[in-house]
PDB file of C-alpha atoms in Angstrom:
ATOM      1  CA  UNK I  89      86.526  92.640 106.156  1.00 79.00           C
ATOM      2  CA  UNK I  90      87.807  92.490 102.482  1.00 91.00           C
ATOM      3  CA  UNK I  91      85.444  93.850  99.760  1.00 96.00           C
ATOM      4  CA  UNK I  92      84.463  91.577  97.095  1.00 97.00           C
ATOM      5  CA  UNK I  93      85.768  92.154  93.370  1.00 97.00           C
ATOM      6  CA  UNK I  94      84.188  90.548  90.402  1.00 96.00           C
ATOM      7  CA  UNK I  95      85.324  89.319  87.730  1.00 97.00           C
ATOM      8  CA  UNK I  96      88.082  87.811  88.842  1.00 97.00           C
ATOM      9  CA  UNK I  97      89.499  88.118  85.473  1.00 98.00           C
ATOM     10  CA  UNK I  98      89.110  89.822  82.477  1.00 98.00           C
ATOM     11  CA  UNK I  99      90.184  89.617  78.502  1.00 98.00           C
ATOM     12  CA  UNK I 100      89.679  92.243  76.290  1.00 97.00           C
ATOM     13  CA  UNK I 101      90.527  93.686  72.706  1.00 97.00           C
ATOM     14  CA  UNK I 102      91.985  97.462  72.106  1.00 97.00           C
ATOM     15  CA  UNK I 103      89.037  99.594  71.826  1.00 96.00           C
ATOM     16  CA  UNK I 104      86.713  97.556  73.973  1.00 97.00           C
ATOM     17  CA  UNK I 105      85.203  98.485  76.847  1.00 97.00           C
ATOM     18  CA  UNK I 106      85.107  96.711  80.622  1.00 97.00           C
ATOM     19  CA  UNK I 107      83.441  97.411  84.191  1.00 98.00           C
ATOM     20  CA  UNK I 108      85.133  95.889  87.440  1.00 98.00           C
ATOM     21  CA  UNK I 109      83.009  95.531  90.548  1.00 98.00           C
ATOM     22  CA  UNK I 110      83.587  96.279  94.476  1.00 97.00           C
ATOM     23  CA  UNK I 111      81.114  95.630  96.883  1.00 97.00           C
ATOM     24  CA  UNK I 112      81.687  95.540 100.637  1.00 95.00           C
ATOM     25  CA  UNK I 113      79.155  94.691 103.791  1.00 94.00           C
ATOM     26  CA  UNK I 114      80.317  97.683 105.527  1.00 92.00           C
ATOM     27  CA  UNK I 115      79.300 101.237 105.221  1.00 90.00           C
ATOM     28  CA  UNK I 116      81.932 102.710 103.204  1.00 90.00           C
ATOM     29  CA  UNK I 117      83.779 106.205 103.710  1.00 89.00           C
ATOM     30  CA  UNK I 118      85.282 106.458 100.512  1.00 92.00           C
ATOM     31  CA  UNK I 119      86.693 103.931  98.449  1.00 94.00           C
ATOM     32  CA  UNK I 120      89.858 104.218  96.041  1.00 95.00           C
ATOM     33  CA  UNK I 121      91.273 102.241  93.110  1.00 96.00           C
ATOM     34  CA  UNK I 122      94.367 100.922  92.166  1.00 97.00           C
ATOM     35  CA  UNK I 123      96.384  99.554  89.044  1.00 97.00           C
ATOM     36  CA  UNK I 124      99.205  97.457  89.883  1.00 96.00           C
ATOM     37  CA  UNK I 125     101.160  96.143  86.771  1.00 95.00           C
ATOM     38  CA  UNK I 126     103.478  93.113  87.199  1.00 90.00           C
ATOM     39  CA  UNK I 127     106.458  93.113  89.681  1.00 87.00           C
ATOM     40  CA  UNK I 128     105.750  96.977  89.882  1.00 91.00           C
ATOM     41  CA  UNK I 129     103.772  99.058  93.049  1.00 92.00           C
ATOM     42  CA  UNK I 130     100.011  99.966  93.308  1.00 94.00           C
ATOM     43  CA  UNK I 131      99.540 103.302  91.303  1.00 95.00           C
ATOM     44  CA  UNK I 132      96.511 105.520  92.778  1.00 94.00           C
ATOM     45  CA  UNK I 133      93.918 105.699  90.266  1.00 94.00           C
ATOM     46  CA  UNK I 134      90.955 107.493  91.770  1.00 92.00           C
ATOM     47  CA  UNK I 135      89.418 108.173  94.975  1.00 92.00           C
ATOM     48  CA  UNK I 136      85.530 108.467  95.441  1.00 92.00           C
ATOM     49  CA  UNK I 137      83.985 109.481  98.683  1.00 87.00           C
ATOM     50  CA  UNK I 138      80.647 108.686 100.177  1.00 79.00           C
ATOM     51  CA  UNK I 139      77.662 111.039  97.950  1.00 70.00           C
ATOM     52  CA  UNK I 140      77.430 108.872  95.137  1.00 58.00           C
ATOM     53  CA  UNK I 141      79.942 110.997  93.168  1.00 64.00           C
ATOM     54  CA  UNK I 142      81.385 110.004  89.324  1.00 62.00           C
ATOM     55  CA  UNK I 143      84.850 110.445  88.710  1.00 65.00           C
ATOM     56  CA  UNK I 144      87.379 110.038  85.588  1.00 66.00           C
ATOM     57  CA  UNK I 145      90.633 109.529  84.937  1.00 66.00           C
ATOM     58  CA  UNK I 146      91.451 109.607  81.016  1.00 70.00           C
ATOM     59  CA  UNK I 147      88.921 107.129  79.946  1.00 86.00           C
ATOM     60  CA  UNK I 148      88.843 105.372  82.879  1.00 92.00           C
ATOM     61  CA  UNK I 149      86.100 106.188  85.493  1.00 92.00           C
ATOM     62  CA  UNK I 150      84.121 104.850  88.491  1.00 93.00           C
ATOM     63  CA  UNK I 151      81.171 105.817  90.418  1.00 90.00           C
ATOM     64  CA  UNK I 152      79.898 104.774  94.069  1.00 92.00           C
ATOM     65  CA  UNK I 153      76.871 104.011  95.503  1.00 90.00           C
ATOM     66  CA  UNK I 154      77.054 104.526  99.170  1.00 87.00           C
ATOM     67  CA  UNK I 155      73.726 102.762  99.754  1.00 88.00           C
ATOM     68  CA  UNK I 156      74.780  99.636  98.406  1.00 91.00           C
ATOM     69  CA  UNK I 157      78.199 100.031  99.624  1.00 92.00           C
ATOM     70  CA  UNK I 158      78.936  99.244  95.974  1.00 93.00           C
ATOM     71  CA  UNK I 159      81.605 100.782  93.664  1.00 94.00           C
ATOM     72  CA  UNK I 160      82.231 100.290  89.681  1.00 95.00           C
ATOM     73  CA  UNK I 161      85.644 101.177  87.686  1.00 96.00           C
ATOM     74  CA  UNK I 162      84.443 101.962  84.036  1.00 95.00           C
ATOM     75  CA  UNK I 163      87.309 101.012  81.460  1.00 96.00           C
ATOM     76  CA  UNK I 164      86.197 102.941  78.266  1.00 94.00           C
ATOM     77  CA  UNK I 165      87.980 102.525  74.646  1.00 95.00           C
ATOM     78  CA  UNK I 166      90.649  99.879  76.757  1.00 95.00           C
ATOM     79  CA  UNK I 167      94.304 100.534  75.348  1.00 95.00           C
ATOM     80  CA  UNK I 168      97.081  98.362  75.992  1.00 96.00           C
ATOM     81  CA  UNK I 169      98.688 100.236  78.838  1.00 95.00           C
ATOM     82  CA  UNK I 170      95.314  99.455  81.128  1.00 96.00           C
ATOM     83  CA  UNK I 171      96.684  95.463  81.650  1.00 97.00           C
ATOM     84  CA  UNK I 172      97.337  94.976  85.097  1.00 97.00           C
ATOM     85  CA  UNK I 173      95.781  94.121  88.447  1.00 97.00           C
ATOM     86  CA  UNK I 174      93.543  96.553  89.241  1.00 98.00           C
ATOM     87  CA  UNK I 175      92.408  96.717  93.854  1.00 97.00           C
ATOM     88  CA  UNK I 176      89.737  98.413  95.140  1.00 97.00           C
ATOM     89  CA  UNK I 177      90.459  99.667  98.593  1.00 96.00           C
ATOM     90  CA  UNK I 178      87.737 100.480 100.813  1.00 95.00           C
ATOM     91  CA  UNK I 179      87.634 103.021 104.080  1.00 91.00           C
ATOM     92  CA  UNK I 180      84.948 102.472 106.709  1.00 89.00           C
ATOM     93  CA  UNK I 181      85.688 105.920 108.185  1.00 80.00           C
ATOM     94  CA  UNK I 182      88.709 104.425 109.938  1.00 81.00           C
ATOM     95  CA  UNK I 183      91.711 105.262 107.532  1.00 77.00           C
ATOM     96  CA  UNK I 184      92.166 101.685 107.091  1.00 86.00           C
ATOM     97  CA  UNK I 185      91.805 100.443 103.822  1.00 92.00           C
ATOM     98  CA  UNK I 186      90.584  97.001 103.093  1.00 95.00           C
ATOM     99  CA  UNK I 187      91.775  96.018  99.329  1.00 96.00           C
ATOM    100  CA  UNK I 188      90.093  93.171  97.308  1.00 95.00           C
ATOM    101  CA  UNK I 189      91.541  90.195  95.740  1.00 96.00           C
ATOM    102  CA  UNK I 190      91.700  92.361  92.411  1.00 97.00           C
ATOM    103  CA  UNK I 191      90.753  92.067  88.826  1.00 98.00           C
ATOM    104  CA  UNK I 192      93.533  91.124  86.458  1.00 98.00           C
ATOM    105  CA  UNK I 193      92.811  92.911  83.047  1.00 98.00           C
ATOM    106  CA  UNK I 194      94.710  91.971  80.116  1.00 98.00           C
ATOM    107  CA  UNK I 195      94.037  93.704  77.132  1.00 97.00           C
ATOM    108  CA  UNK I 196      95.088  92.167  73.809  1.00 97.00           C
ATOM    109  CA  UNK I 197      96.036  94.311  70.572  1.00 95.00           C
TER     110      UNK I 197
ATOM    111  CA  UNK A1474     110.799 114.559  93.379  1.00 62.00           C
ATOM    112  CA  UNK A1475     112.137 110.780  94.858  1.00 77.00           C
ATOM    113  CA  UNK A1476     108.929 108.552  94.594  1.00 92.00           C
ATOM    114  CA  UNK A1477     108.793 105.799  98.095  1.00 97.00           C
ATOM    115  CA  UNK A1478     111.576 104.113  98.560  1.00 96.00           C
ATOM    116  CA  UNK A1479     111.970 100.498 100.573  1.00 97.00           C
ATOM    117  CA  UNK A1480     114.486  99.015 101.363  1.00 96.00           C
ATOM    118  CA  UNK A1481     116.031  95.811 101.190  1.00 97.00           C
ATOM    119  CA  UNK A1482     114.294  94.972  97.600  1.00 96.00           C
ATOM    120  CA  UNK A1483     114.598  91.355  98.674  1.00 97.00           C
ATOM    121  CA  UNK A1484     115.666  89.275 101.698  1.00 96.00           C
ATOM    122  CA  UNK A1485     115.697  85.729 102.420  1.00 98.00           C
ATOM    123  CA  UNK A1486     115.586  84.842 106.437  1.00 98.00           C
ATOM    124  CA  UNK A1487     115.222  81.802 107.934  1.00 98.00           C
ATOM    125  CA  UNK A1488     112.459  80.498 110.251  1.00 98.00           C
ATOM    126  CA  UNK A1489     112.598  82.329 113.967  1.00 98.00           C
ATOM    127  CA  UNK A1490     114.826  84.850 113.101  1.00 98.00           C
ATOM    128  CA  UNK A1491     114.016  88.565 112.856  1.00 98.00           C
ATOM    129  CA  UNK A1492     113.986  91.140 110.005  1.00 98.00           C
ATOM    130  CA  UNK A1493     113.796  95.150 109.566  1.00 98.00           C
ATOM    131  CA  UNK A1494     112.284  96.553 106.599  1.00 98.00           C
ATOM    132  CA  UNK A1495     112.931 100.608 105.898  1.00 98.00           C
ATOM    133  CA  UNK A1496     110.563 103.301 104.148  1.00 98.00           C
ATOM    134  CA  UNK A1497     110.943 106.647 103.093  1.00 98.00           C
ATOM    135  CA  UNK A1498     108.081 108.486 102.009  1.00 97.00           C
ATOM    136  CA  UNK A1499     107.519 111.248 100.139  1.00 96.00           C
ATOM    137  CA  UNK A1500     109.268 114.478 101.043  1.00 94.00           C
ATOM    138  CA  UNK A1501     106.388 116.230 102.810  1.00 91.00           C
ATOM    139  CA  UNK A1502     104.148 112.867 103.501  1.00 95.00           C
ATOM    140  CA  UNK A1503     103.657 112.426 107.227  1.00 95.00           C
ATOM    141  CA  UNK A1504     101.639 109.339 107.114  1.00 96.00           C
ATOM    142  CA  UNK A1505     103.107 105.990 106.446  1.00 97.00           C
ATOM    143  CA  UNK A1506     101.312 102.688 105.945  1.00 97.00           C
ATOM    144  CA  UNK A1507     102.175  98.813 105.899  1.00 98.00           C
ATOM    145  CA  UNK A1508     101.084  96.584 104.016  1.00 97.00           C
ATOM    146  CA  UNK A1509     101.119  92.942 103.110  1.00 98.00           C
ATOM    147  CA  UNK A1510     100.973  91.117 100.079  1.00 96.00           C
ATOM    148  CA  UNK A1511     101.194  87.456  99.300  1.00 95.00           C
ATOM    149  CA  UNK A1512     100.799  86.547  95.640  1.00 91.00           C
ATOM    150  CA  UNK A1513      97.825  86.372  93.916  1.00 89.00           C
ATOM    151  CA  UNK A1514      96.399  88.262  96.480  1.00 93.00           C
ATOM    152  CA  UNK A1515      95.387  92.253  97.701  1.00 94.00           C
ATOM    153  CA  UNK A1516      97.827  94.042 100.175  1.00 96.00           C
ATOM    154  CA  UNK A1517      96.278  93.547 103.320  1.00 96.00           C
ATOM    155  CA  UNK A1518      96.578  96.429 106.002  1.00 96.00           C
ATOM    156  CA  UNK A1519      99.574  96.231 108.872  1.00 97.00           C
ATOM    157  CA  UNK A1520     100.255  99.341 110.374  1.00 95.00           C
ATOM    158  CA  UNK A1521      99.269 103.219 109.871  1.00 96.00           C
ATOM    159  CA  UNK A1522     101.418 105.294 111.301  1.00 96.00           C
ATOM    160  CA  UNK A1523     101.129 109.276 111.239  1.00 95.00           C
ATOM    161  CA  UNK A1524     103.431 112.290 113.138  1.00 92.00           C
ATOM    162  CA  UNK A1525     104.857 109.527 114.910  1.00 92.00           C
ATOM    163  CA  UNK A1526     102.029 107.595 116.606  1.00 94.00           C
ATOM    164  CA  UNK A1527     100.406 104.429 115.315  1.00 94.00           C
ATOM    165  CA  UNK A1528      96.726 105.411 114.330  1.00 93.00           C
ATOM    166  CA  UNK A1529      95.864 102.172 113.184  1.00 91.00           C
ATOM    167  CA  UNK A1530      96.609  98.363 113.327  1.00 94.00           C
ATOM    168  CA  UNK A1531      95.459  95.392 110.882  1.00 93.00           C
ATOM    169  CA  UNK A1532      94.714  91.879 111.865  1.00 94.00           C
ATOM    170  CA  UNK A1533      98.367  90.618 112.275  1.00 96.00           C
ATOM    171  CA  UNK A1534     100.274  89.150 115.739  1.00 97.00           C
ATOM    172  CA  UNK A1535     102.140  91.108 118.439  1.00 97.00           C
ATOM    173  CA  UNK A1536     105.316  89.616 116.200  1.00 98.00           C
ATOM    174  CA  UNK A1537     104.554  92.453 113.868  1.00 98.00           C
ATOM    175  CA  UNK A1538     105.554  95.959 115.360  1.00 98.00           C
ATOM    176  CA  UNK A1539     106.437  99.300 113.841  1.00 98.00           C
ATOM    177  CA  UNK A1540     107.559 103.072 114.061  1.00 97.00           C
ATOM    178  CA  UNK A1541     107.803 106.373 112.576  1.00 97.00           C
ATOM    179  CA  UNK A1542     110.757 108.886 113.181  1.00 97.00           C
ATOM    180  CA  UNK A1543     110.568 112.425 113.457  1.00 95.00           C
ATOM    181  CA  UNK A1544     111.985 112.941 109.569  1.00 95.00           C
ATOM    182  CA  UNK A1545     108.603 110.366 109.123  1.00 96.00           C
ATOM    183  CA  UNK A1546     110.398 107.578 107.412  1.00 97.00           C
ATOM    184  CA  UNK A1547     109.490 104.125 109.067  1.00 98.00           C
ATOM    185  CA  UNK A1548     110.567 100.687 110.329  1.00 98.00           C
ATOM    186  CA  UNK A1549     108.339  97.496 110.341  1.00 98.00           C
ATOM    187  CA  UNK A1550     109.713  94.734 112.364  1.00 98.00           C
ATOM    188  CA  UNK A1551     108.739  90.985 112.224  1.00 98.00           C
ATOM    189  CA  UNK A1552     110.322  88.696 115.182  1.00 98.00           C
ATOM    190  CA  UNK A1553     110.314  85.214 115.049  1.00 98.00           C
ATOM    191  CA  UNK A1554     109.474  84.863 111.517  1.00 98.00           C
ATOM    192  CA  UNK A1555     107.491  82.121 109.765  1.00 98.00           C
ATOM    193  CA  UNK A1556     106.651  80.433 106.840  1.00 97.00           C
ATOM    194  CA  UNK A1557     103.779  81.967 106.017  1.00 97.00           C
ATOM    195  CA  UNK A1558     105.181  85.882 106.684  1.00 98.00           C
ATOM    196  CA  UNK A1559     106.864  85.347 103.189  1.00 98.00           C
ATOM    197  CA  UNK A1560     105.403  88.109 101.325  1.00 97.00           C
ATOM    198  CA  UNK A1561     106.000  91.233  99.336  1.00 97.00           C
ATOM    199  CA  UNK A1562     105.657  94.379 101.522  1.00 98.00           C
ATOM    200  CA  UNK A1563     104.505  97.536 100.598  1.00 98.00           C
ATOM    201  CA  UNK A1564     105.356 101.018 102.262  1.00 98.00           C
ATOM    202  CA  UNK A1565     102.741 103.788 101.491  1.00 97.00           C
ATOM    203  CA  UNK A1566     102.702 107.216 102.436  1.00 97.00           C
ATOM    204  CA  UNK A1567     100.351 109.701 101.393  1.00 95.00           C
ATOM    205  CA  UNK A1568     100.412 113.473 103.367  1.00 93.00           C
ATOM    206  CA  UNK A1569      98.247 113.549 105.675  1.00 90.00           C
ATOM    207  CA  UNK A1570      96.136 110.926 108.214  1.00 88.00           C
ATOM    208  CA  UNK A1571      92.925 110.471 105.735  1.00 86.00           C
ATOM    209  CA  UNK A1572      94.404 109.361 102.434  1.00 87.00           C
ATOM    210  CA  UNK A1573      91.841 111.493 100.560  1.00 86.00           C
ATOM    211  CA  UNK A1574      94.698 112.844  97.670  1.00 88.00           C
ATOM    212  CA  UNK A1575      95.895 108.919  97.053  1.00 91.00           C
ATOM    213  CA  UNK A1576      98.286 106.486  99.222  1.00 95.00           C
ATOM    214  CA  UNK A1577     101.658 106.379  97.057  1.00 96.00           C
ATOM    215  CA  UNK A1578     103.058 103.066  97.482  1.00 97.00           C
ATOM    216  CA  UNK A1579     107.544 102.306  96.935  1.00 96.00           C
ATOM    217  CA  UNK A1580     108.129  99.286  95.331  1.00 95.00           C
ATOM    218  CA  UNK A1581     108.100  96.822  98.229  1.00 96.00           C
ATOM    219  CA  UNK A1582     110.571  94.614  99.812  1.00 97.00           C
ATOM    220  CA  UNK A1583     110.185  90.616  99.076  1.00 97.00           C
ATOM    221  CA  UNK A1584     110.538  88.921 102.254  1.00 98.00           C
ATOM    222  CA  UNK A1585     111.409  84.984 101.449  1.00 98.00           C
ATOM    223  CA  UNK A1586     111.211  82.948 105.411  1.00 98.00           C
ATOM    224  CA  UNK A1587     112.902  79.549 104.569  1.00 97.00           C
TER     225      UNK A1587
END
């Protein structure tokens, strides 16, 4: 079953900052994010595996909470190169991942 | 090093017939995934394939089928296409079976069914 992403969408100004949500009703594995930027593949953002661990990526970070089977991407000080469609995709333990509908993020100069 | 690369880019078929889409993963990957991605939408999970032998299959029909070879590119194969298999599809290979370092996806081949 797909994991739920809110918001759908999401405007923003240089500098601000943003938080994308994934929740699933499965116990989750691990669960990874994407950025996919028009007409262009998925690019591997971060994976975060089940412990409740905190990871970064520039200023761009996430954190999981495997009791709530609940994940959170963190976009800090937003530039203009983070516009695009950002996915979670979650693993129940099976290698499979399940992706979201995605959060488009367009931020404006 | 050459990213994943898919093959056609795009490819227009027409209702019932059948189509072959090619991936090469990274030199050094040995898993392969399919996926499938209709607009405005997240890829949604076809086939996992890894040292050869499917390890995993998504929701989709028996018209979907797919292999690995022993240099671990990959075919997926749709039969008796439809409408509604119009869709980009993405190739991903990461290097080994549980994805942990990232899935690294090729560009995708656009599949239009008219």
């Amino acid at each position: 079953q797909q994991p739920v992403q809110s918001p759908q969408a999401v405007i923003l100004r240089e500098g601000e900052d943003a938080v994308i949500n994934c929740s699933s009703s499965k116990a989750l594995y691990s669960v990874h994010w994407y950025r996919q930027k028009h007409g262009e593949a998925p690019v591997f953002l971060m994976i975060l595996l089940k412990g409740g661990e905190q990871k970064g990526h520039e200023k761009i970070s996430a954190s999981f909470n495997e009791k709530k089977q609940q994940s959170s991407l963190y976009l800090t000080a937003s530039q203009l190169s983070y516009s695009g469609t950002y996915f979670c995709g979650t693993d129940t333990n099976d290698y499979k991942l399940s992706f979201g509908a995605g959060t488009t993020v367009t931020v404006r100069a | 090093d050459a990213g994943v690369t898919q093959s056609p880019t795009h490819l227009i078929k027409t209702r019932g017939q059948q189509v072959t889409l090619r991936c090469s993963p990274i030199s050094g990957h040995k898993s392969v995934s399919w996926y499938q991605q209709v607009l405005g939408q997240g890829p949604q999970f076809i086939f996992q394939y890894y040292e050869k032998e499917e390890r995993g299959r998504g929701n989709f029909p028996d018209r979907f089928s797919a292999r690995q070879f022993p240099n671990y590119s990959s075919e997926l194969n749709v039969n008796a296409l439809l409408l509604g298999d119009s869709a980009l599809y993405l190739c991903a290979s990461s290097p080994d079976l549980t994805g942990f370092l990232g899935y690294t996806f090729g560009s995708g081949t656009r599949l239009t069914v008219v």
